[in-house]
Coordinates of C-alpha atoms and ligand atoms in Angstrom, one line a residue:
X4 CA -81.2 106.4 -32.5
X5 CA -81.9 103.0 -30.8
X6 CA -81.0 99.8 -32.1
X7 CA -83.2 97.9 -32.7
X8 CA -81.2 94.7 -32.5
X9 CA -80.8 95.0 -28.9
X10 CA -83.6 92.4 -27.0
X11 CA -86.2 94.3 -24.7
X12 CA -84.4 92.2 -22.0
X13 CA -81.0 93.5 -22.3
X14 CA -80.5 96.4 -19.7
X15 CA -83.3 94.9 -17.5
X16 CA -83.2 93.1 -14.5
X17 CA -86.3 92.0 -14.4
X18 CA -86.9 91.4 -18.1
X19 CA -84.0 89.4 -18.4
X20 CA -85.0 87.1 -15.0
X21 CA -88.8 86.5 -16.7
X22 CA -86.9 85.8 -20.1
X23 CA -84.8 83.0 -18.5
X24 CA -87.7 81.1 -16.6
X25 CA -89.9 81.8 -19.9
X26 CA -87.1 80.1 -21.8
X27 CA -87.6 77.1 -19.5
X28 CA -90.8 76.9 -19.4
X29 CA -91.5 76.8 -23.4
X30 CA -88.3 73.8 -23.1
X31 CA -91.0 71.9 -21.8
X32 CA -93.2 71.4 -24.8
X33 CA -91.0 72.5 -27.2
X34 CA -89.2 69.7 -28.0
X35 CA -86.5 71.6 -30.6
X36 CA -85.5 74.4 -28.3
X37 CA -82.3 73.6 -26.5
X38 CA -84.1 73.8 -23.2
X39 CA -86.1 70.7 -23.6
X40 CA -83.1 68.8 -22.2
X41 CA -80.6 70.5 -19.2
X42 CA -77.6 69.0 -17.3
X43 CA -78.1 68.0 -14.0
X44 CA -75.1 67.8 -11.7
X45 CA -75.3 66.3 -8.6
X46 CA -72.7 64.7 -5.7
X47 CA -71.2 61.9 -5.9
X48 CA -70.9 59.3 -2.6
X49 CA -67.4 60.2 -3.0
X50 CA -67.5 64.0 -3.0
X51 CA -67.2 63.6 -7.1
X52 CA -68.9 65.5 -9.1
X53 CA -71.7 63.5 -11.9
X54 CA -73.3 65.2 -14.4
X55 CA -76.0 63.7 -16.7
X56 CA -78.6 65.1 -19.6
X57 CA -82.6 64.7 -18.7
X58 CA -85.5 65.8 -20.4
X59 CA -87.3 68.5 -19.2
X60 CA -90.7 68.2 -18.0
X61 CA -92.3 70.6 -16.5
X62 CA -91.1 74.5 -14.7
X63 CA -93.8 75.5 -12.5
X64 CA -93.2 79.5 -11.9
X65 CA -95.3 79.6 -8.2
X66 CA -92.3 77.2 -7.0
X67 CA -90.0 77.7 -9.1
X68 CA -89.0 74.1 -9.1
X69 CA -88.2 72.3 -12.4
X70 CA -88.8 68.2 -13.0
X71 CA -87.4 65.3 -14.6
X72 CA -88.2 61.8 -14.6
X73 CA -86.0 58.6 -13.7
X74 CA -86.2 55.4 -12.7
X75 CA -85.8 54.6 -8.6
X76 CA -83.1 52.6 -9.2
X77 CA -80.3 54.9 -10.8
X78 CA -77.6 56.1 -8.6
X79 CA -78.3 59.9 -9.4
X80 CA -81.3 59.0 -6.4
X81 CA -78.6 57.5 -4.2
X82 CA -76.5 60.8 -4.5
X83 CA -79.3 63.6 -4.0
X84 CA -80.8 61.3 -1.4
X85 CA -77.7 61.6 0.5
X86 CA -77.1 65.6 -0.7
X87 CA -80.3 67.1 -2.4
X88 CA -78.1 69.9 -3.6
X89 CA -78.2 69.7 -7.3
X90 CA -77.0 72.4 -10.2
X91 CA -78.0 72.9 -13.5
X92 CA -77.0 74.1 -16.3
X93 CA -78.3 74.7 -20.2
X94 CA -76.6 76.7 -23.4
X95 CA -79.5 77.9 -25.6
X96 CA -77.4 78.5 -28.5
X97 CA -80.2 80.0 -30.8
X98 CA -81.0 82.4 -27.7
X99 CA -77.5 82.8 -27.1
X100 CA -78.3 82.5 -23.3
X101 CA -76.3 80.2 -20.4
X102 CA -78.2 79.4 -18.0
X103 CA -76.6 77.9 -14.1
X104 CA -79.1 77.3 -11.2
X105 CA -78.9 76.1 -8.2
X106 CA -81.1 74.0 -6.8
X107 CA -82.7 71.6 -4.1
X108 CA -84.2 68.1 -5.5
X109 CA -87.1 66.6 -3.5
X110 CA -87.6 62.8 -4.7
X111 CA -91.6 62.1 -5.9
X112 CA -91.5 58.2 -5.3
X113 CA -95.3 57.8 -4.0
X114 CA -97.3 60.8 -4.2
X115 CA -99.8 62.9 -6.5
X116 CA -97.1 64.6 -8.4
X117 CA -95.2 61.2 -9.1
X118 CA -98.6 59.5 -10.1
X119 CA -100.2 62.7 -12.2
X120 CA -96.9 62.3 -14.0
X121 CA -96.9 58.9 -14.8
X122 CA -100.3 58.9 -15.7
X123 CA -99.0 61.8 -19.0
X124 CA -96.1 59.2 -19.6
X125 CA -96.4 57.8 -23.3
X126 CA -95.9 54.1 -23.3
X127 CA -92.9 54.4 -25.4
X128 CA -91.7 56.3 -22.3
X129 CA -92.9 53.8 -20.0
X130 CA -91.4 51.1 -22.2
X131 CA -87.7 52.3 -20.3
X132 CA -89.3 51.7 -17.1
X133 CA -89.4 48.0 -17.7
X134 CA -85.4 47.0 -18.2
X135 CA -83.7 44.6 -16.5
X136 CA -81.5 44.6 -14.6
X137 CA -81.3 47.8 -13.2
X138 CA -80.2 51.1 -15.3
X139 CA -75.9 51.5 -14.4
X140 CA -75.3 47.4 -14.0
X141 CA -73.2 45.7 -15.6
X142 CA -74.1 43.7 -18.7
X143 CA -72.3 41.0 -20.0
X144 CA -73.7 41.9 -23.2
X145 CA -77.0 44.3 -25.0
X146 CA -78.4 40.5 -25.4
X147 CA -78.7 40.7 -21.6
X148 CA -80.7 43.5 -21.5
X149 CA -84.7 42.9 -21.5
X150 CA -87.7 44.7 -20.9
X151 CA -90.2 42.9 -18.1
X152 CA -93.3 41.4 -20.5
X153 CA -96.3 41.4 -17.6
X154 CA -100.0 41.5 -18.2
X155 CA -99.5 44.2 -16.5
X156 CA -99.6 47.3 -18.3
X157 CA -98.6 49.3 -15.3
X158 CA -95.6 47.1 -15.0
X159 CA -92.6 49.8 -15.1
X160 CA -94.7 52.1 -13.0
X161 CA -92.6 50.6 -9.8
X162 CA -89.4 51.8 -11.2
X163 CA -90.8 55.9 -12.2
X164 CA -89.9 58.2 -10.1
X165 CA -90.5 62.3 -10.7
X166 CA -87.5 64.6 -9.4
X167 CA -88.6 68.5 -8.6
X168 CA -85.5 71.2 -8.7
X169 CA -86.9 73.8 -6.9
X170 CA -84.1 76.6 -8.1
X171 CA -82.7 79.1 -6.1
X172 CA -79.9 80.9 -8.0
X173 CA -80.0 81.5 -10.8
X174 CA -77.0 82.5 -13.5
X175 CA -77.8 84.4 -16.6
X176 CA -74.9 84.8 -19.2
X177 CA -76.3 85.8 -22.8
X178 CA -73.9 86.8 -25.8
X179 CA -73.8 89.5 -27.8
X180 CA -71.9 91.6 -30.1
X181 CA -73.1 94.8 -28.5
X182 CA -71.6 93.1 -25.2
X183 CA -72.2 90.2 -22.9
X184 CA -74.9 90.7 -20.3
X185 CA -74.5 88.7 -17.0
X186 CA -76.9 88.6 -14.0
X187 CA -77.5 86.7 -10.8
X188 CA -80.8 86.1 -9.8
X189 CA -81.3 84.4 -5.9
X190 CA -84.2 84.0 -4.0
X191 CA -83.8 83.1 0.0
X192 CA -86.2 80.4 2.4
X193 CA -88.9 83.3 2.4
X194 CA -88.7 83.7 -1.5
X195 CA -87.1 87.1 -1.5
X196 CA -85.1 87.7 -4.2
X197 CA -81.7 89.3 -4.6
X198 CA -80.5 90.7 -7.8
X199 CA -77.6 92.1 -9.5
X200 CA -75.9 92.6 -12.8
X201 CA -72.2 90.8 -12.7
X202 CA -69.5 91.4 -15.4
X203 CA -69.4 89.3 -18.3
Ligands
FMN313 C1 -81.0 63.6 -24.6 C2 -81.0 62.7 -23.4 C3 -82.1 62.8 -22.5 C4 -82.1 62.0 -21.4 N1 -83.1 62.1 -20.5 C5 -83.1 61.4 -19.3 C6 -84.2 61.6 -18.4 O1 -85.2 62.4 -18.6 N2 -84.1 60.9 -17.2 C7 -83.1 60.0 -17.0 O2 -83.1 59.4 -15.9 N3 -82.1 59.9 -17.8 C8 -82.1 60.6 -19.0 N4 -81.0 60.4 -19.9 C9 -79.9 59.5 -19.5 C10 -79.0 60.2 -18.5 O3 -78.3 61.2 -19.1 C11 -78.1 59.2 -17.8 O4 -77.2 58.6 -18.7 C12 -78.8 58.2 -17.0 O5 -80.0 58.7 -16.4 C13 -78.0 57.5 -15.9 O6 -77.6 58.5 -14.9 P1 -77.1 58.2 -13.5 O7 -76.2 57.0 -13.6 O8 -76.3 59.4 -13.0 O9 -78.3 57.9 -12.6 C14 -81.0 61.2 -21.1 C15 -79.9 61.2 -21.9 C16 -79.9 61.9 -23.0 C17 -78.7 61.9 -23.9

């Protein structure tokens, strides 16, 4: 008899790899599932490893590149200007799934993806754009934090920048009594992709 418990994904490849990137891509919009936010870890000037949450905005499947926005003048820019290899992980804990990519950033200061993005930023969004001084100084004190008051309502618009991930590995981990599942997705230059079931 089967059991039905067991997801459709669970002895396949395939299934599982379009589960994971579906995962993703309803993160976007859906602001409760745990994939609306990942980690991004990038390399530090020193060779240290930084870590740091961002909201996910947007997987596109044809390049398999994920985005978040920033502002130009944090140091995660600095580090994956000088080393655009990023990772990223997410723990779906409803889905029960880990998910570790790895990935190459490209930086979207001044072109139609950076200003298409901007243009679907709410203003409380925008509102971030607008601190001084820059996001990571040092303040003396919150009172010595502001936000820019221009005329000007694209004022913070300077300081947006959009970051694409395009991902290629890709490490599935989801739990389950029945036993763990594991798999290793990885696609080369040419977009062929390798994969393989790993132990738990
Ligand atoms: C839930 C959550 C969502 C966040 N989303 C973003 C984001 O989309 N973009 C961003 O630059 N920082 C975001 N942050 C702040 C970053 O985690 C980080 O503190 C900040 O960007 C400074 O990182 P850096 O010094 O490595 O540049 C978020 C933090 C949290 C807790």
């Amino acid at each position: 008899m089967t059991d039905q418990s067991f997801p459709p994904y669970y002895d396949d490849l395939d299934a599982t790899r379009e589960h994971a990137l579906a995962l993703l891509t309803r993160g976007v919009k859906d602001r409760r599932s745990a994939m609306h936010t990942f980690t991004v870890g990038t390399i530090g000037p020193d060779g240290t490893p930084r870590q740091r949450t961002v909201v996910n905005r947007g997987y596109d499947a044809e390049t398999r590149a994920l985005r978040f926005h920033t502002d130009a003048r944090s140091p995660k820019l600095d580090e994956l200007r000088r080393d655009p290899r990023a990772s990223v992980h997410v723990y779906d804990p409803r889905a029960k799934v880990q998910l570790r990519m790895d990935a190459r950033a490209t930086i979207h200061a001044a072109d139609a993806l950076r200003q298409a993005a901007w243009d679907a930023t709410r203003d409380f969004s925008r509102e971030c754009y607008r601190v001084v001084p820059a996001p990571g100084d040092v303040a003396e004190s919150p009172s010595a934090i502001a936000f820019t008051r221009g005329d000007d309502p694209e004022e913070g618009a300077k300081n947006f920048v959009a970051v694409t991930l395009q991902i290629h590995a890709l490490e599935w981990l989801y739990l389950a009594h029945q036993g763990h599942r594991r798999a290793r997705f990885a696609w080369d230059e040419t977009g062929n992709l390798e994969q393989t079931w790993l132990v738990p």
